[in-house]
């Protein structure tokens, strides 16, 4: 679906977007009805969102899913993915770090590609590690990516052979395993930068009481140094199985030919005999506010984020889609107010943004309020941020604000619809990864635009205002502070932050007056920002920094 990504990038100065989520795997014989935009206007709310007719999606008898689509951008190229719906969360206690180790071993010898032959083959077709070939392990999933030319069918077939080998034919040569320990320990050492240190402090608090909090993909050094080889192959046997995998191919090729190839190659993988159940990814509720306060010498600016955790909502239905839209309208309206505040002299923060509901692991969703603040003004920024949220909770938005955001949101979809057919293969492939792992709907932009034209006009002010509860309350609230560590700079403690929160939620607040109301929409166009930095953190947390 047209994702928060585009939206978040546009509206947030500093937003954290959480990806991940469970996604109950669909039954083998499930059919995937094709999306027809003409039906979007009348589809019953509780029916499932259909899939883009441009893609072929199916499930083989061994349980493996595939998503295939022809796409001519870039020409003569294809994006291939092997997705394993398992990551560090599945590790046993003696395997901590081995989901990631398995991922490394996939490049150190398989049935058809001894030792470094995969790398040599990819280099022979002009593809290098990074843009041409990549893999990543997170708590919930492991994804292998290949970017290949499509002019020569033999090359494409060989690329699928690599992916099939990864799925069930990794060699695990003892010599190669021993060699790789050093490589991973080095990676472990290098990952100990500011970001890792901060994440080490935040993750156990954000995910308190869950497996996420003590199953970071990088793992435990002592395990990586000493694990017996059996622990590594046990992970591969338990979790690399067809019913937990998907093959994704998007590119400049004939869809039917590639579908036949995938069915033939991956259909021959035997179904798993013993299916270990996926361990719980549940994130327990907590009645009180939790605090993660990090000060680090390498951090250049201070920031504060308030995260509100919520139960998952079903995003696979039309009702779920509408729900996300209401949440986005709320966030957009709040963002405009926050942006207005930053223009004032003596503004309480440098930049601030509200983030709509995003997945947090696979068991919760999170809404955020975040601000970049001046040094020594963390609690002032926090209080201002929560005060604005509280102002909406008490008085609501006004109709003119909602109308403005509706027009803007519609325009965003309109533009995406007008640009249909110009999508690049890589983001489409990534969308299908999410479709597999988190059940994100993929009806195509024509259907989504039709849904927007139906839902956006009918959303009422009362409905949007009712979402204030998503950004308020003490339950399941987490406050994250990141500040530079330096001489003379005071970093507030939890008690100070708690009193800023208490002040914001108990003091007298006046209603908002819409100074822009009645003016033309174009008189005050929002400044389009640019993404200046995107950093990927553990658990699929992505931090966007905008200009
Ligand atoms: Zn690695």
XYZ file of N, CA, C and O in Angstrom, residues 5 9-10 529-534 543-547:
56
model
N 5.742 5.385 4.748
C 7.057 5.836 4.339
C 7.017 7.169 3.598
O 7.650 8.112 3.996
N 7.959 10.501 5.507
C 9.065 11.298 4.983
C 8.602 12.721 4.752
O 9.328 13.664 4.995
N 7.373 12.856 4.296
C 6.897 14.180 3.967
C 6.568 14.990 5.215
O 6.839 16.169 5.293
N 10.011 19.058 2.360
C 11.333 18.819 2.910
C 12.044 17.743 2.119
O 11.499 17.189 1.183
N 13.280 17.514 2.471
C 14.056 16.460 1.828
C 14.572 15.530 2.909
O 14.886 15.960 4.001
N 14.666 14.247 2.555
C 15.268 13.316 3.493
C 16.775 13.534 3.447
O 17.379 13.438 2.386
N 17.344 13.898 4.581
C 18.789 14.108 4.568
C 19.540 12.916 5.157
O 20.708 12.719 4.900
N 18.816 12.117 5.929
C 19.484 10.953 6.496
C 18.446 9.917 6.887
O 17.417 10.251 7.437
N 18.709 8.685 6.554
C 17.836 7.598 6.975
C 18.726 6.598 7.695
O 19.715 6.144 7.148
N 14.884 5.598 11.250
C 14.822 6.981 11.675
C 15.084 7.867 10.472
O 16.072 7.699 9.765
N 14.145 8.773 10.212
C 14.295 9.688 9.100
C 14.701 11.038 9.644
O 14.104 11.531 10.574
N 15.716 11.630 9.005
C 16.018 13.016 9.345
C 15.733 13.839 8.106
O 16.239 13.548 7.032
N 14.878 14.825 8.264
C 14.531 15.658 7.128
C 15.185 17.020 7.246
O 15.581 17.438 8.314
N 15.253 17.663 6.067
C 15.869 18.986 6.053
C 15.018 19.972 6.822
O 13.838 19.789 6.984
